[in-house]
Amino acid sequence: MDEEITRRLTQILLQLDKALATANAKNEIYHRVTHVFEKNPDDLHFFLMYELDAHAATRVAISDADLFGAIAPEKLSLHDEHTAWPLQAAAHCNDYLIFDTENLFIKKISLESWQQLPAKMLLFPLKQLSTLQASAVVIFGTTLSGSLLETQIGFMRLIAAKIACCLQNVESLTETRQLASERHAAAEAQLEHLRYISSHDLQEPLRKIRTFTNLLLRSAHANGLPAEHLKKIDHAAAHMSGLLQNIVSYASISRSGNFTEWVDLTSVVEDATAAFETEIRKKLAVITYSTLTKIKGDRKQLTDLFKNLLENSLRFCEIPPVISISHRLTSMKEGYMHNYVEVIYTDNSIGFEQRHAGRAFMMFQKLHNKKMLGNGMGLAFCKKIVENHQGFIDVESKINQGTMFRIMLPVENDPEEE
């Protein structure tokens, strides 16, 4: 009998490990634990869990709500000793408590509802089993006694510890996400402030410089005077104005990640290619692409992504450009945290040294001759757009041997194709 109970309890532990392996939210943990216990009614007569705050205990899990729901209320006031005393006592103990509903409760206090629970209850305070911030108590009901009860207590302690550990991981993850969200919000606020300054405060003096420079240029032309220095001033001011406008455009790319529109990437590439129709004919460029998949995203941003890549390929190529765009679908089985579409973009451009790859996606970074056209913002735009879609982008390049971009974008099934 002892060996059989040990075997069955071990099986519950294994089921619990499997169930909790991918749980990443508190409610999901409660649901999965409850499901495991409901599958094993003979080994665990009753399972209940309460979360406690300063004033009340809230029921978050119960193994048989139909049978025990009425006597295990969803909310208990911790100021009412007639109903909350067992939870208060368990929350402050160092290990676990055993309550005998036939004896201990009757001696201590008359609790009609609690007396209807199984003969014995094992109460484990999760806060004592981990560094969990929230206060919670797990309650197991049992009818065992003697050595069998001791065996069950050991297993129940392990189960309670597993629940506590899983909740602690979720708690830490939630804190990390909240901190990341706060930092992101602060960064976005700073970026918005920079955008405002760039589009207003910094542009205004440049406009005045150009206005007065143009007045001086007209005066110089009217009087037959050389105006080379004035032209350089005007050109520099125009260049500075363009840089500021790029900052405004970069800061204006909206961040979301919660996209609901289905976007056909094949159509996106077609639109991006059409924007360079004249340049493609002029340079005798050859562009090939496969039929790409659909993802949820921002169509304009994704079109701008491929526009920037195409613009770079056409600009930085000294021979007829050859551009290829292909894709494959990845899965979490490959070790990724999500299913992705991997877009491979290659060209035969002049390339750059791979040691500069880290700088390629930085703002205003030009990896080629400074005299070549370009503002060093194209790939910075690409990186931000991809990250807006919860993806990532990297690059491989060699001098005079072309460049390859690998773009990973989260993908899910299109309901129209299911």
mmCIF file with all atom_site columns, N, CA and C in Angstrom, residues 89-111:
data_model
loop_
_atom_site.group_PDB
_atom_site.id
_atom_site.type_symbol
_atom_site.label_atom_id
_atom_site.label_alt_id
_atom_site.label_comp_id
_atom_site.label_asym_id
_atom_site.label_entity_id
_atom_site.label_seq_id
_atom_site.pdbx_PDB_ins_code
_atom_site.Cartn_x
_atom_site.Cartn_y
_atom_site.Cartn_z
_atom_site.occupancy
_atom_site.B_iso_or_equiv
_atom_site.pdbx_formal_charge
_atom_site.auth_seq_id
_atom_site.auth_comp_id
_atom_site.auth_asym_id
_atom_site.auth_atom_id
_atom_site.pdbx_PDB_model_num
ATOM 1  N N  . ALA A 1 89  ? -3.332  31.315 10.548 1.00 0.00 ? 89  ALA A N  1
ATOM 2  C CA . ALA A 1 89  ? -2.353  30.498 11.263 1.00 0.00 ? 89  ALA A CA 1
ATOM 3  C C  . ALA A 1 89  ? -1.342  29.891 10.300 1.00 0.00 ? 89  ALA A C  1
ATOM 4  N N  . ALA A 1 90  ? -1.826  29.376 9.164  1.00 0.00 ? 90  ALA A N  1
ATOM 5  C CA . ALA A 1 90  ? -0.933  28.747 8.194  1.00 0.00 ? 90  ALA A CA 1
ATOM 6  C C  . ALA A 1 90  ? 0.017   29.753 7.561  1.00 0.00 ? 90  ALA A C  1
ATOM 7  N N  . ALA A 1 91  ? -0.481  30.954 7.296  1.00 0.00 ? 91  ALA A N  1
ATOM 8  C CA . ALA A 1 91  ? 0.342   31.972 6.639  1.00 0.00 ? 91  ALA A CA 1
ATOM 9  C C  . ALA A 1 91  ? 1.549   32.363 7.473  1.00 0.00 ? 91  ALA A C  1
ATOM 10 N N  . HIS A 1 92  ? 1.453   32.190 8.786  1.00 0.00 ? 92  HIS A N  1
ATOM 11 C CA . HIS A 1 92  ? 2.536   32.617 9.669  1.00 0.00 ? 92  HIS A CA 1
ATOM 12 C C  . HIS A 1 92  ? 3.359   31.456 10.208 1.00 0.00 ? 92  HIS A C  1
ATOM 13 N N  . CYS A 1 93  ? 3.066   30.224 9.773  1.00 0.00 ? 93  CYS A N  1
ATOM 14 C CA . CYS A 1 93  ? 3.869   29.099 10.258 1.00 0.00 ? 93  CYS A CA 1
ATOM 15 C C  . CYS A 1 93  ? 5.114   28.954 9.390  1.00 0.00 ? 93  CYS A C  1
ATOM 16 N N  . ASN A 1 94  ? 6.105   28.219 9.885  1.00 0.00 ? 94  ASN A N  1
ATOM 17 C CA . ASN A 1 94  ? 7.379   28.104 9.187  1.00 0.00 ? 94  ASN A CA 1
ATOM 18 C C  . ASN A 1 94  ? 7.416   26.967 8.172  1.00 0.00 ? 94  ASN A C  1
ATOM 19 N N  . ASP A 1 95  ? 6.563   25.968 8.335  1.00 0.00 ? 95  ASP A N  1
ATOM 20 C CA . ASP A 1 95  ? 6.611   24.837 7.413  1.00 0.00 ? 95  ASP A CA 1
ATOM 21 C C  . ASP A 1 95  ? 5.211   24.484 6.925  1.00 0.00 ? 95  ASP A C  1
ATOM 22 N N  . TYR A 1 96  ? 4.461   23.725 7.715  1.00 0.00 ? 96  TYR A N  1
ATOM 23 C CA . TYR A 1 96  ? 3.103   23.367 7.330  1.00 0.00 ? 96  TYR A CA 1
ATOM 24 C C  . TYR A 1 96  ? 2.289   23.122 8.591  1.00 0.00 ? 96  TYR A C  1
ATOM 25 N N  . LEU A 1 97  ? 0.990   23.105 8.424  1.00 0.00 ? 97  LEU A N  1
ATOM 26 C CA . LEU A 1 97  ? 0.086   22.813 9.535  1.00 0.00 ? 97  LEU A CA 1
ATOM 27 C C  . LEU A 1 97  ? -0.855  21.690 9.133  1.00 0.00 ? 97  LEU A C  1
ATOM 28 N N  . ILE A 1 98  ? -1.192  20.846 10.113 1.00 0.00 ? 98  ILE A N  1
ATOM 29 C CA . ILE A 1 98  ? -2.219  19.834 9.902  1.00 0.00 ? 98  ILE A CA 1
ATOM 30 C C  . ILE A 1 98  ? -3.418  20.217 10.749 1.00 0.00 ? 98  ILE A C  1
ATOM 31 N N  . PHE A 1 99  ? -4.553  20.364 10.096 1.00 0.00 ? 99  PHE A N  1
ATOM 32 C CA . PHE A 1 99  ? -5.784  20.645 10.826 1.00 0.00 ? 99  PHE A CA 1
ATOM 33 C C  . PHE A 1 99  ? -6.682  19.417 10.775 1.00 0.00 ? 99  PHE A C  1
ATOM 34 N N  . ASP A 1 100 ? -7.083  18.964 11.931 1.00 0.00 ? 100 ASP A N  1
ATOM 35 C CA . ASP A 1 100 ? -8.015  17.848 12.040 1.00 0.00 ? 100 ASP A CA 1
ATOM 36 C C  . ASP A 1 100 ? -9.404  18.435 12.231 1.00 0.00 ? 100 ASP A C  1
ATOM 37 N N  . THR A 1 101 ? -10.223 18.332 11.214 1.00 0.00 ? 101 THR A N  1
ATOM 38 C CA . THR A 1 101 ? -11.537 18.986 11.274 1.00 0.00 ? 101 THR A CA 1
ATOM 39 C C  . THR A 1 101 ? -12.461 18.345 12.293 1.00 0.00 ? 101 THR A C  1
ATOM 40 N N  . GLU A 1 102 ? -12.145 17.109 12.693 1.00 0.00 ? 102 GLU A N  1
ATOM 41 C CA . GLU A 1 102 ? -13.010 16.439 13.657 1.00 0.00 ? 102 GLU A CA 1
ATOM 42 C C  . GLU A 1 102 ? -12.664 16.795 15.095 1.00 0.00 ? 102 GLU A C  1
ATOM 43 N N  . ASN A 1 103 ? -11.408 17.241 15.322 1.00 0.00 ? 103 ASN A N  1
ATOM 44 C CA . ASN A 1 103 ? -10.983 17.501 16.691 1.00 0.00 ? 103 ASN A CA 1
ATOM 45 C C  . ASN A 1 103 ? -10.489 18.928 16.908 1.00 0.00 ? 103 ASN A C  1
ATOM 46 N N  . LEU A 1 104 ? -9.398  19.279 16.183 1.00 0.00 ? 104 LEU A N  1
ATOM 47 C CA . LEU A 1 104 ? -8.736  20.552 16.445 1.00 0.00 ? 104 LEU A CA 1
ATOM 48 C C  . LEU A 1 104 ? -9.673  21.736 16.237 1.00 0.00 ? 104 LEU A C  1
ATOM 49 N N  . PHE A 1 105 ? -10.409 21.735 15.135 1.00 0.00 ? 105 PHE A N  1
ATOM 50 C CA . PHE A 1 105 ? -11.294 22.860 14.869 1.00 0.00 ? 105 PHE A CA 1
ATOM 51 C C  . PHE A 1 105 ? -12.379 22.987 15.928 1.00 0.00 ? 105 PHE A C  1
ATOM 52 N N  . ILE A 1 106 ? -12.911 21.847 16.323 1.00 0.00 ? 106 ILE A N  1
ATOM 53 C CA . ILE A 1 106 ? -13.983 21.875 17.319 1.00 0.00 ? 106 ILE A CA 1
ATOM 54 C C  . ILE A 1 106 ? -13.459 22.398 18.652 1.00 0.00 ? 106 ILE A C  1
ATOM 55 N N  . LYS A 1 107 ? -12.235 22.009 18.993 1.00 0.00 ? 107 LYS A N  1
ATOM 56 C CA . LYS A 1 107 ? -11.656 22.471 20.255 1.00 0.00 ? 107 LYS A CA 1
ATOM 57 C C  . LYS A 1 107 ? -11.352 23.961 20.192 1.00 0.00 ? 107 LYS A C  1
ATOM 58 N N  . LYS A 1 108 ? -10.828 24.400 19.054 1.00 0.00 ? 108 LYS A N  1
ATOM 59 C CA . LYS A 1 108 ? -10.399 25.794 18.934 1.00 0.00 ? 108 LYS A CA 1
ATOM 60 C C  . LYS A 1 108 ? -11.579 26.737 18.754 1.00 0.00 ? 108 LYS A C  1
ATOM 61 N N  . ILE A 1 109 ? -12.411 26.398 17.802 1.00 0.00 ? 109 ILE A N  1
ATOM 62 C CA . ILE A 1 109 ? -13.491 27.314 17.461 1.00 0.00 ? 109 ILE A CA 1
ATOM 63 C C  . ILE A 1 109 ? -14.523 26.568 16.623 1.00 0.00 ? 109 ILE A C  1
ATOM 64 N N  . SER A 1 110 ? -15.728 26.978 16.689 1.00 0.00 ? 110 SER A N  1
ATOM 65 C CA . SER A 1 110 ? -16.775 26.300 15.932 1.00 0.00 ? 110 SER A CA 1
ATOM 66 C C  . SER A 1 110 ? -16.813 26.842 14.512 1.00 0.00 ? 110 SER A C  1
ATOM 67 N N  . LEU A 1 111 ? -16.434 26.001 13.557 1.00 0.00 ? 111 LEU A N  1
ATOM 68 C CA . LEU A 1 111 ? -16.408 26.421 12.154 1.00 0.00 ? 111 LEU A CA 1
ATOM 69 C C  . LEU A 1 111 ? -17.180 25.393 11.335 1.00 0.00 ? 111 LEU A C  1
#
